[in-house]
Amino acid sequence: MHELLTAEEMGRADRITIEGGVPGAVLMENAGRGVADEISARFPDASTVALLCGPGNNGGDGFVAARHLLERGYRVRLGFDGDPAKLPADAAHMAARFKGAVGPLGPDLLADAEVIVDGLFGAGLARPIEGKLAALIDQANECGAPIIAIDVPSGIDGTTGAVRGTAIGASATVTFFRRKSGHLLLPGRLYCGAVRVVDIGIPAPFLKPSLTPSPMSPACGFPRFPGPRRRGTKYLRGHALVASGPMDATGAARLAARGALRAGAGLVTVASPRNALAVNAAQLTAIMVREADGPQGIAALLADPRKNAFLIGPAHGVGEETRAMVLVALKAGPAVVLDADALTSFADDKEALFEAIRAREAPVVMTPHEGEFARLFGDVAGDSKVEKARAAASRAARPWCSKARIPSRRRTQAVIDANGTPWLATAGSGDVLGGMVLGLLAQGMSGFLGASAAVWMHGQAARIFGPGLIAEDLPEMLPQVFRGLERDRAQG
Ligand SMILES: NC(=O)C1=CN([C@@H]2O[C@H](COP(=O)(O)OP(=O)(O)OC[C@H]3O[C@@H](n4cnc5c(N)ncnc54)[C@H](OP(=O)(O)O)[C@@H]3O)[C@@H](O)[C@H]2O)[C@@H](O)CC1
Ligand SMILES: Nc1ncnc2c1ncn2[C@@H]1O[C@H](COP(=O)(O)OP(=O)(O)O)[C@@H](O)[C@H]1O
Ligand SMILES: [K+]
């Protein structure tokens, strides 16, 4: 299951199911029982469970879970402060069916809890949590007992992943029907723990996956992942070209070039300014070096149609020359990856970049980090990163990639990466990512799939290496990433 839903889409799924004849109380019963099942499976030996129930249907799920836990022999401490008469109908029904004691929502609930169930707020979170409930959330987080969140940790926006006021830090989250985008987007992802999806009886045909983002995984298109052909040559695996910065800033291009080579490009060349030729040549072996000064130099190299993918930006320098080189490349035939300085160089002339992108057919992938994104697309509207990314993509009207979120030209396709690790927060890791995208485009992958696959592989490489990672390590982990993919494919 790869689809993700926004809170609004989930509400629509509920409504359509209920209108189709499945009572809301049945959905809530299934949801709450799913939560109780998760507690039973995870904590078979616990005796005391505290349930925090809020004023909406998330609280209703809590009442259902409490009833099942009571029946299974757990000692249940349920906190609910509201007026039962003001609960939504299904939640009120479930509150009436719960026969255990109900106490106030306060720190006493947590005193001897071995497990805490968070049913304060789910999809209906409408504003920042404040006052007494915010304090209770902080106390729950600090008390040391594991917390199981119902649907989404209270305080996390299920669509954007933003923290509203404060938020429950869950060990696990039990959600219903499908994961929501807020389970994957940062910072939400860090508050969810393991996310388990429970089937509550919403029929799958409701889904129009084209309207939803997807968590990125090999199943999102890796069956079309390129590899060498049995009787192929290196020329059939593409020739990637990377523009080097000046003499004192060449490392980024070499990192990217190594990423492209390890990602499988048949040939990789660093296009180097004359004054940096010796530095580059002294540090490259399988990767070639060619002289290319300014836009004419790049145009001359790209006149060879076998050079089918070009990356510019990492440590390239911001200014008129970089701008001119980007425009030359966009006029030529290869797939183009724009990163870092290649993007910043257009901060004051964005439309020139977008026009040049719109005027070409071959793929363009942009890999801005947050700062670079803001320089080019700071004024785009949208509540979530996904919406902002989609708005930006439609402005440039091309597939693009923004570290960890990749929408395409078609508004319908968006992917959120869930594979990255904080070990990637190291100088030059983004340069390697740009090179990996380049290497996949050189092998003929589309902009969208190439960028998606590269971001996933980048995270996977970092996971395999683990602690102590530096950018140079990333390309060297790719053989293991490929082996893992082969293994998964062989095992079906
Ligand atoms: N629909 C279905 O069939 C199914 C739904 N299911 C479950 O329902 C959940 C969604 O339920 P929901 O829509 O009732 O919203 P929920 O998250 O309980 O909160 C709304 C309440 O909180 C209040 N409130 C909001 N923010 C607040 C704040 N900061 N501080 C204080 N108060 C705040 C808000 O007040 P208001 O904004 O109206 O003043 C309102 O009273 C969903 O996550 C899933 O668990 C499952 O059972 C499957 C079947
Ligand atoms: N804490 C983190 N968790 C997951 N991924 C991260 C984290 N920090 C950085 N990354 C990833 O590392 C890369 C850093 O890119 P960037 O900032 O452009 O680095 P550089 O310019 O040094 O090459 C991006 O792909 C980003 O998503
Ligand atoms: K919750």
Coordinates of C-alpha atoms and ligand atoms in Angstrom, one line a residue:
M1 CA 0.0 0.0 0.0
H2 CA 1.7 3.1 -1.2
E3 CA -0.9 5.8 -1.1
L4 CA -1.0 8.5 1.4
L5 CA -4.0 10.6 2.3
T6 CA -4.4 14.2 3.6
A7 CA -6.7 14.6 6.5
E8 CA -9.3 16.1 4.2
E9 CA -9.1 13.0 1.8
M10 CA -9.4 10.7 4.8
G11 CA -12.5 12.6 5.9
R12 CA -13.9 12.1 2.4
A13 CA -13.2 8.4 2.5
D14 CA -15.1 8.1 5.8
R15 CA -18.0 10.0 4.5
I16 CA -18.3 8.0 1.2
T17 CA -18.1 4.8 3.2
I18 CA -20.7 5.9 5.6
E19 CA -23.0 7.1 2.8
G20 CA -22.4 3.7 1.2
G21 CA -24.1 2.0 4.1
V22 CA -21.4 1.2 6.6
P23 CA -22.3 3.0 9.9
G24 CA -19.7 5.3 11.4
A25 CA -20.0 3.4 14.6
V26 CA -18.8 0.2 12.8
L27 CA -15.7 2.1 11.5
M28 CA -15.0 3.5 15.0
E29 CA -15.5 0.0 16.6
N30 CA -13.0 -1.4 14.1
A31 CA -10.6 1.5 14.7
G32 CA -10.7 1.3 18.5
R33 CA -10.4 -2.5 18.4
G34 CA -7.3 -2.2 16.2
V35 CA -5.8 0.1 18.8
A36 CA -6.5 -2.5 21.5
D37 CA -5.0 -5.2 19.4
E38 CA -1.8 -3.2 19.0
I39 CA -1.6 -2.8 22.8
S40 CA -2.3 -6.5 23.4
A41 CA 0.4 -7.5 20.9
R42 CA 3.0 -5.0 22.1
F43 CA 2.4 -5.2 25.8
P44 CA 0.9 -8.6 26.7
D45 CA 2.4 -8.4 30.2
A46 CA 1.4 -4.8 31.1
S47 CA -1.3 -4.4 33.7
T48 CA -2.2 -0.6 33.7
V49 CA -3.1 1.3 30.6
A50 CA -3.9 5.1 30.7
L51 CA -6.1 6.4 27.9
L52 CA -6.3 10.1 27.2
C53 CA -9.6 10.9 25.4
G54 CA -10.4 14.2 23.7
P55 CA -13.6 15.8 22.7
G56 CA -14.0 14.4 19.2
N57 CA -14.0 11.0 17.4
N58 CA -10.4 10.4 18.2
G59 CA -11.5 10.3 21.8
G60 CA -14.3 7.9 20.6
D61 CA -11.7 5.5 19.3
G62 CA -10.1 5.8 22.8
F63 CA -13.4 4.7 24.5
V64 CA -13.6 1.7 22.2
A65 CA -10.0 0.7 22.8
A66 CA -10.6 1.1 26.6
R67 CA -13.6 -1.2 26.5
H68 CA -11.7 -3.9 24.7
L69 CA -8.7 -3.6 27.0
L70 CA -10.9 -3.9 30.0
E71 CA -12.5 -7.0 28.6
R72 CA -9.0 -8.4 28.0
G73 CA -8.1 -7.9 31.7
Y74 CA -6.1 -4.7 31.7
R75 CA -6.5 -2.2 34.4
V76 CA -7.8 0.8 32.5
R77 CA -7.4 4.5 33.6
L78 CA -9.5 6.6 31.3
G79 CA -9.3 10.4 31.3
F80 CA -12.0 12.5 29.7
D81 CA -12.9 16.1 30.6
G82 CA -15.6 17.0 28.2
D83 CA -19.3 16.9 28.4
P84 CA -20.4 13.4 27.0
A85 CA -23.5 15.1 25.6
K86 CA -21.3 17.3 23.4
L87 CA -19.3 14.4 21.9
P88 CA -20.0 13.6 18.2
A89 CA -22.8 10.9 17.9
D90 CA -20.5 7.9 17.4
A91 CA -18.1 8.9 20.1
A92 CA -21.0 9.5 22.5
H93 CA -22.3 6.1 21.7
M94 CA -18.9 4.5 22.4
A95 CA -18.5 6.6 25.6
A96 CA -21.9 5.2 26.8
R97 CA -20.8 1.6 26.1
F98 CA -17.6 2.0 28.2
K99 CA -18.4 0.7 31.7
G100 CA -15.2 1.5 33.4
A101 CA -14.4 4.5 35.5
V102 CA -13.8 7.9 33.9
G103 CA -11.6 10.5 35.6
P104 CA -10.3 13.9 34.7
L105 CA -7.5 14.5 32.2
G106 CA -4.6 15.3 34.5
P107 CA -1.2 14.0 35.7
D108 CA -2.8 11.5 38.1
L109 CA -3.7 9.4 35.2
L110 CA -0.1 8.9 34.3
A111 CA 1.1 8.0 37.8
D112 CA 1.2 4.2 37.5
A113 CA 0.6 3.8 33.7
E114 CA 2.7 1.2 32.0
V115 CA 1.3 2.2 28.6
I116 CA -0.4 5.4 27.5
V117 CA -2.9 5.6 24.7
D118 CA -3.3 9.0 23.1
G119 CA -6.8 9.7 21.9
L120 CA -6.8 13.5 22.4
F121 CA -6.8 14.8 18.9
G122 CA -6.6 13.2 15.5
A123 CA -7.6 14.5 12.1
G124 CA -9.8 17.2 13.7
L125 CA -6.9 19.1 15.3
A126 CA -7.8 22.7 14.4
R127 CA -5.4 25.0 16.2
P128 CA -2.4 24.9 18.5
I129 CA -2.8 22.9 21.7
E130 CA -2.5 25.1 24.7
G131 CA -3.0 25.3 28.5
K132 CA -3.8 22.2 30.5
L133 CA -3.8 19.8 27.6
A134 CA -0.5 21.0 26.4
A135 CA 0.9 20.5 29.9
L136 CA -0.6 17.0 30.0
I137 CA 1.1 16.1 26.7
D138 CA 4.4 17.3 28.0
Q139 CA 4.0 15.3 31.2
A140 CA 3.0 12.2 29.2
N141 CA 6.1 12.6 27.0
E142 CA 8.3 12.9 30.1
C143 CA 6.8 10.2 32.3
G144 CA 8.7 7.4 30.5
A145 CA 5.9 5.1 29.6
P146 CA 5.5 4.2 26.0
I147 CA 2.7 6.1 24.2
I148 CA 0.5 4.6 21.4
A149 CA -1.1 7.4 19.4
I150 CA -4.5 6.9 17.8
D151 CA -4.5 7.9 14.2
V152 CA -1.8 10.6 14.6
P153 CA 0.1 11.9 17.7
S154 CA -2.0 14.7 19.2
G155 CA -0.5 18.0 18.2
I156 CA 0.8 16.8 14.8
D157 CA -1.1 18.0 11.8
G158 CA -2.0 14.9 9.9
T159 CA -1.6 16.6 6.5
T160 CA 1.5 18.8 6.9
G161 CA 3.4 17.0 9.7
A162 CA 3.7 20.3 11.6
V163 CA 3.6 20.5 15.4
R164 CA 0.8 22.7 16.5
G165 CA 1.7 24.0 20.0
T166 CA 3.1 20.8 21.4
A167 CA 2.8 17.1 20.4
I168 CA 2.8 13.6 21.7
G169 CA 6.0 11.7 21.1
A170 CA 4.6 8.3 20.3
S171 CA 6.4 4.9 20.3
A172 CA 3.9 3.8 17.7
T173 CA 0.9 5.2 15.9
V174 CA -2.1 3.2 14.8
T175 CA -3.8 4.8 11.9
F176 CA -6.7 3.7 9.7
F177 CA -7.2 2.7 6.1
R178 CA -4.1 4.5 4.8
R179 CA -1.1 6.5 6.2
K180 CA -1.5 10.2 6.0
S181 CA 1.1 12.6 4.6
G182 CA 1.8 14.0 8.1
H183 CA 3.1 10.5 9.2
L184 CA 6.0 11.0 6.7
L185 CA 6.6 14.7 6.4
L186 CA 9.1 16.2 9.0
P187 CA 8.8 16.9 11.8
G188 CA 5.6 14.7 12.1
R189 CA 7.6 11.6 11.2
L190 CA 9.8 12.0 14.3
Y191 CA 6.7 11.9 16.6
C192 CA 4.9 8.9 15.2
G193 CA 7.2 6.0 16.0
A194 CA 6.3 2.9 14.0
V195 CA 3.1 3.5 12.0
R196 CA 0.7 0.6 11.8
V197 CA -2.2 0.8 9.3
V198 CA -5.5 -0.9 10.4
D199 CA -8.2 -1.9 7.9
I200 CA -11.4 -0.5 9.3
G201 CA -13.7 -1.5 6.5
I202 CA -13.3 1.4 4.0
P203 CA -13.4 0.0 0.5
A204 CA -10.1 0.5 -1.4
P205 CA -12.0 1.5 -4.6
F206 CA -12.6 4.9 -2.9
L207 CA -9.0 5.7 -3.6
K208 CA -7.8 7.7 -6.5
P209 CA -4.1 7.2 -5.8
S210 CA -3.3 9.7 -8.5
L211 CA -4.5 12.4 -6.2
T212 CA -2.3 11.3 -3.4
P213 CA 1.4 11.4 -2.6
S214 CA 3.1 8.2 -1.9
P215 CA 5.8 7.1 0.4
M216 CA 8.9 6.4 -1.7
S217 CA 10.0 2.8 -2.0
P218 CA 11.4 0.4 -4.6
A219 CA 7.8 -0.5 -5.5
C220 CA 7.2 3.0 -6.8
G221 CA 8.8 2.2 -10.2
F222 CA 12.0 0.4 -9.5
P223 CA 11.0 -2.5 -11.7
R224 CA 12.1 -0.1 -14.5
F225 CA 15.4 0.5 -12.7
P226 CA 18.2 0.5 -15.3
G227 CA 21.1 -2.0 -15.3
P228 CA 23.7 -3.0 -17.9
R229 CA 22.4 -5.0 -20.8
R230 CA 23.7 -8.5 -21.5
R231 CA 25.3 -7.4 -24.8
G232 CA 25.5 -3.7 -24.0
T233 CA 28.4 -1.4 -23.9
K234 CA 29.2 1.5 -21.6
Y235 CA 27.9 3.8 -24.3
L236 CA 24.4 2.3 -23.8
R237 CA 24.5 3.3 -20.1
G238 CA 24.8 7.0 -20.9
H239 CA 27.5 9.7 -20.6
A240 CA 27.0 12.1 -17.7
L241 CA 28.7 15.5 -17.6
V242 CA 29.3 17.4 -14.4
A243 CA 30.3 21.1 -14.4
S244 CA 33.2 21.8 -12.0
G245 CA 33.6 25.0 -10.0
P246 CA 36.8 27.1 -10.0
M247 CA 40.2 25.9 -8.8
D248 CA 39.4 26.4 -5.1
A249 CA 35.9 24.7 -5.3
T250 CA 36.2 21.5 -7.3
G251 CA 35.4 18.8 -4.7
A252 CA 31.6 19.1 -5.0
A253 CA 31.7 18.3 -8.8
R254 CA 33.9 15.3 -8.1
L255 CA 31.5 14.0 -5.4
A256 CA 28.6 14.3 -7.8
A257 CA 30.6 12.7 -10.6
R258 CA 31.4 9.7 -8.4
G259 CA 27.7 9.5 -7.4
A260 CA 26.8 9.4 -11.1
L261 CA 29.4 6.7 -11.9
R262 CA 28.3 4.5 -9.0
A263 CA 24.6 5.0 -9.9
G264 CA 25.5 3.3 -13.2
A265 CA 26.3 5.9 -15.8
G266 CA 28.5 4.3 -18.4
L267 CA 30.9 7.2 -18.7
V268 CA 31.3 10.3 -16.5
T269 CA 33.2 13.5 -17.4
V270 CA 34.0 16.5 -15.3
A271 CA 33.8 19.7 -17.3
S272 CA 36.5 21.8 -15.7
P273 CA 37.6 25.4 -16.1
R274 CA 41.1 25.5 -17.5
N275 CA 42.6 26.8 -14.2
A276 CA 41.2 23.8 -12.3
L277 CA 42.1 21.1 -14.8
A278 CA 45.2 20.0 -13.0
V279 CA 43.4 19.8 -9.6
N280 CA 40.6 17.7 -11.1
A281 CA 42.8 15.5 -13.2
A282 CA 45.0 14.7 -10.2
Q283 CA 42.1 13.3 -8.3
L284 CA 40.1 11.4 -10.9
T285 CA 40.7 8.0 -12.4
A286 CA 37.7 6.3 -14.0
I287 CA 36.1 9.7 -14.4
M288 CA 37.3 11.8 -17.2
V289 CA 38.2 15.5 -17.3
R290 CA 37.7 17.9 -20.2
E291 CA 38.3 21.6 -20.4
A292 CA 35.2 23.8 -20.5
D293 CA 35.4 27.4 -19.7
G294 CA 32.1 29.3 -19.5
P295 CA 29.1 28.8 -21.7
Q296 CA 31.0 28.3 -24.9
G297 CA 33.0 25.5 -23.3
I298 CA 29.9 23.8 -22.1
A299 CA 28.1 24.3 -25.5
A300 CA 31.1 22.6 -27.2
L301 CA 31.0 19.6 -24.9
L302 CA 27.2 19.2 -25.2
A303 CA 27.4 19.4 -29.0
D304 CA 28.3 15.7 -28.7
P305 CA 24.8 14.1 -28.4
R306 CA 26.2 11.1 -26.6
K307 CA 26.6 13.3 -23.5
N308 CA 23.0 12.8 -22.5
A309 CA 22.8 14.2 -19.0
F310 CA 24.4 17.3 -17.5
L311 CA 24.6 18.5 -13.9
I312 CA 25.5 22.1 -12.9
G313 CA 25.4 23.9 -9.6
P314 CA 27.5 22.2 -6.8
A315 CA 30.1 24.8 -5.7
H316 CA 29.9 26.4 -9.1
G317 CA 29.7 30.0 -8.0
V318 CA 26.7 32.3 -8.2
G319 CA 26.4 34.8 -11.0
E320 CA 26.1 35.7 -14.7
E321 CA 28.5 33.0 -16.0
T322 CA 26.6 30.2 -14.2
R323 CA 23.3 31.6 -15.4
A324 CA 24.6 31.6 -19.0
M325 CA 25.9 28.1 -18.7
V326 CA 22.5 26.8 -17.4
L327 CA 20.7 28.5 -20.3
V328 CA 23.1 27.0 -22.8
A329 CA 22.6 23.5 -21.3
L330 CA 18.8 23.9 -21.3
K331 CA 18.9 24.8 -25.0
A332 CA 20.9 21.7 -25.8
G333 CA 19.6 18.2 -25.8
P334 CA 20.6 16.4 -22.5
A335 CA 18.6 15.8 -19.4
V336 CA 19.6 18.6 -17.0
V337 CA 20.0 18.5 -13.2
L338 CA 20.1 21.9 -11.5
D339 CA 21.4 22.1 -8.0
A340 CA 22.8 24.7 -5.5
D341 CA 24.4 27.7 -7.3
A342 CA 22.7 27.0 -10.6
L343 CA 19.4 27.7 -8.8
T344 CA 20.6 30.6 -6.7
S345 CA 22.0 32.3 -9.7
F346 CA 18.4 32.8 -10.9
A347 CA 17.1 34.3 -7.7
D348 CA 16.7 37.7 -9.3
D349 CA 15.7 36.4 -12.7
K350 CA 13.5 33.4 -12.0
E351 CA 11.3 33.8 -15.1
A352 CA 14.3 33.4 -17.4
L353 CA 14.9 30.0 -15.8
F354 CA 11.3 28.9 -15.9
E355 CA 10.9 30.0 -19.6
A356 CA 14.0 28.0 -20.6
I357 CA 12.7 24.9 -18.8
R358 CA 9.3 25.2 -20.3
A359 CA 10.8 25.5 -23.8
R360 CA 12.5 22.1 -23.8
E361 CA 11.3 18.5 -23.8
A362 CA 14.1 16.6 -22.1
P363 CA 13.9 16.2 -18.4
V364 CA 15.0 18.9 -15.9
V365 CA 15.3 18.0 -12.2
M366 CA 16.0 20.6 -9.6
T367 CA 17.4 19.6 -6.2
P368 CA 17.1 22.7 -4.0
H369 CA 17.5 22.5 -0.2
E370 CA 15.1 24.6 1.8
G371 CA 17.1 27.8 1.4
E372 CA 17.5 27.4 -2.4
F373 CA 13.8 26.5 -2.6
A374 CA 12.9 29.7 -0.8
R375 CA 15.1 31.8 -3.2
L376 CA 13.3 30.5 -6.2
F377 CA 9.9 29.7 -5.0
G378 CA 9.5 31.7 -1.7
D379 CA 6.2 33.1 -2.7
V380 CA 4.4 29.9 -3.7
A381 CA 1.4 29.1 -1.5
G382 CA 0.5 25.8 0.2
D383 CA 0.0 24.4 3.6
S384 CA 2.3 21.5 3.3
K385 CA 5.7 20.9 1.7
V386 CA 3.9 18.7 -0.8
E387 CA 1.5 21.5 -1.8
K388 CA 4.4 23.9 -2.1
A389 CA 6.4 21.5 -4.1
R390 CA 3.5 20.9 -6.4
A391 CA 2.9 24.7 -6.9
A392 CA 6.6 25.2 -7.6
A393 CA 6.6 22.4 -10.1
S394 CA 3.7 23.8 -12.0
R395 CA 5.4 27.2 -12.1
A396 CA 8.4 25.7 -13.8
A397 CA 6.1 23.1 -15.4
R398 CA 8.6 20.4 -15.3
P399 CA 9.4 17.4 -13.1
W400 CA 11.7 18.5 -10.3
C401 CA 13.0 17.2 -7.0
S402 CA 13.3 19.0 -3.7
K403 CA 15.3 16.9 -1.3
A404 CA 12.8 14.5 0.2
R405 CA 9.7 15.6 -1.8
I406 CA 9.4 15.2 -5.5
P407 CA 6.3 16.2 -7.4
S408 CA 6.2 15.9 -11.2
R409 CA 4.8 17.9 -14.0
R410 CA 1.5 16.1 -13.6
R411 CA 0.0 17.5 -10.4
T412 CA -1.2 14.0 -9.7
Q413 CA 2.2 12.5 -8.9
A414 CA 4.1 13.3 -5.7
V415 CA 6.4 11.2 -3.6
I416 CA 7.5 11.8 0.0
D417 CA 10.8 10.1 0.9
A418 CA 10.8 8.1 4.2
N419 CA 14.2 6.6 3.8
G420 CA 16.5 9.5 4.7
T421 CA 18.5 9.4 8.0
P422 CA 20.1 12.3 10.0
W423 CA 23.5 10.9 9.1
L424 CA 22.9 12.6 5.7
A425 CA 23.4 16.0 7.5
T426 CA 27.0 16.2 6.4
A427 CA 28.8 18.4 3.9
G428 CA 28.5 17.3 0.3
S429 CA 25.8 14.7 0.7
G430 CA 23.5 16.8 -1.5
D431 CA 26.2 17.0 -4.2
V432 CA 26.3 13.2 -4.3
L433 CA 22.5 13.1 -4.5
G434 CA 22.6 15.4 -7.5
G435 CA 25.2 13.1 -9.1
M436 CA 23.0 10.0 -8.4
V437 CA 20.0 11.7 -10.1
L438 CA 22.3 12.5 -13.0
G439 CA 23.6 8.9 -13.3
L440 CA 20.0 7.6 -13.4
L441 CA 18.9 10.1 -16.0
A442 CA 22.0 9.3 -18.1
Q443 CA 20.7 5.7 -18.2
G444 CA 17.4 6.8 -19.5
M445 CA 15.2 7.1 -16.5
S446 CA 12.5 9.7 -16.5
G447 CA 13.0 12.8 -14.4
F448 CA 10.3 11.8 -11.9
L449 CA 11.4 8.2 -11.5
G450 CA 15.1 9.0 -11.7
A451 CA 14.8 11.6 -8.9
S452 CA 12.6 9.4 -6.8
A453 CA 14.9 6.4 -7.1
A454 CA 18.0 8.5 -6.4
V455 CA 16.5 10.0 -3.2
W456 CA 15.6 6.5 -2.0
M457 CA 19.0 5.1 -2.9
H458 CA 20.7 8.1 -1.2
G459 CA 18.9 7.3 2.0
Q460 CA 19.5 3.6 1.7
A461 CA 23.2 4.2 1.1
A462 CA 23.4 6.3 4.3
R463 CA 21.5 3.6 6.2
I464 CA 23.8 0.9 5.1
F465 CA 26.9 2.9 6.1
G466 CA 25.3 4.2 9.3
P467 CA 27.3 6.2 12.0
G468 CA 30.2 8.3 10.9
L469 CA 29.0 8.7 7.3
I470 CA 30.7 11.4 5.2
A471 CA 29.7 12.3 1.7
E472 CA 32.5 10.3 0.1
D473 CA 31.0 7.1 1.6
L474 CA 27.7 7.5 -0.1
P475 CA 28.7 6.4 -3.7
E476 CA 30.7 3.5 -2.3
M477 CA 27.6 2.1 -0.6
L478 CA 25.7 2.0 -3.9
P479 CA 26.8 -1.5 -4.9
Q480 CA 25.3 -2.8 -1.7
V481 CA 22.1 -0.9 -2.4
F482 CA 21.9 -2.5 -5.9
R483 CA 22.6 -5.9 -4.4
G484 CA 19.7 -5.4 -2.0
L485 CA 17.4 -4.4 -4.8
E486 CA 18.4 -7.4 -6.8
R487 CA 17.8 -9.7 -3.8
D488 CA 14.4 -8.2 -3.2
R489 CA 13.5 -8.6 -6.8
A490 CA 14.6 -12.2 -6.9
Q491 CA 12.5 -12.9 -3.8
G492 CA 9.6 -11.3 -5.5
Ligands
LIG1 N1 -15.1 9.9 10.9 C1 -15.1 8.6 11.1 O1 -16.0 7.9 10.8 C2 -14.0 8.0 11.8 C3 -13.1 8.7 12.5 N2 -12.2 8.2 13.3 C4 -11.4 8.9 14.2 O2 -11.9 10.3 14.3 C5 -10.8 11.2 14.3 C6 -11.3 12.5 13.8 O3 -12.3 12.9 14.6 P1 -12.8 14.4 14.7 O4 -13.0 14.9 13.3 O5 -14.0 14.4 15.6 O6 -11.6 15.2 15.3 P2 -10.7 15.0 16.6 O7 -9.3 14.8 16.1 O8 -11.2 14.0 17.5 O9 -10.8 16.4 17.3 C7 -11.9 17.3 17.1 C8 -12.3 17.9 18.4 O10 -11.1 18.5 19.0 C9 -11.3 19.9 19.2 N3 -10.1 20.6 19.0 C10 -9.4 20.6 17.8 N4 -8.2 21.2 18.0 C11 -8.1 21.6 19.3 C12 -7.1 22.2 20.1 N5 -6.0 22.6 19.6 N6 -7.4 22.4 21.4 C13 -8.6 22.0 21.9 N7 -9.6 21.4 21.2 C14 -9.3 21.2 19.9 C15 -12.4 20.3 18.3 O11 -13.1 21.4 18.8 P3 -13.6 22.6 17.8 O12 -12.5 22.9 16.8 O13 -14.8 22.1 17.2 O14 -13.9 23.7 18.8 C16 -13.3 19.0 18.3 O15 -14.1 19.0 19.5 C17 -9.8 10.5 13.5 O16 -8.5 11.0 13.7 C18 -9.9 9.1 13.9 O17 -9.2 8.9 15.1 C19 -12.1 6.7 13.3 O18 -12.9 6.4 14.4 C20 -12.5 6.1 12.0 C21 -13.9 6.5 11.7
LIG2 N1 18.5 15.2 9.3 C1 18.3 14.7 8.1 N2 17.5 13.7 7.9 C2 17.4 13.2 6.6 N3 18.1 13.7 5.5 C3 18.9 14.7 5.7 C4 19.1 15.3 7.0 N4 19.9 16.3 6.8 C5 20.3 16.4 5.5 N5 19.6 15.4 4.9 C6 19.7 15.2 3.4 O1 21.1 15.4 3.0 C7 21.2 16.1 1.8 C8 21.9 17.5 2.1 O2 21.9 18.3 1.0 P1 22.5 19.7 0.9 O3 22.0 20.5 2.1 O4 22.3 20.2 -0.5 O5 24.0 19.4 1.2 P2 25.3 19.9 0.5 O6 25.0 21.2 -0.2 O7 26.3 20.0 1.6 O8 25.7 18.8 -0.5 C9 19.7 16.3 1.4 O9 19.4 15.2 0.5 C10 18.9 16.2 2.6 O10 17.6 15.7 2.4
K3 K -4.2 11.1 18.8

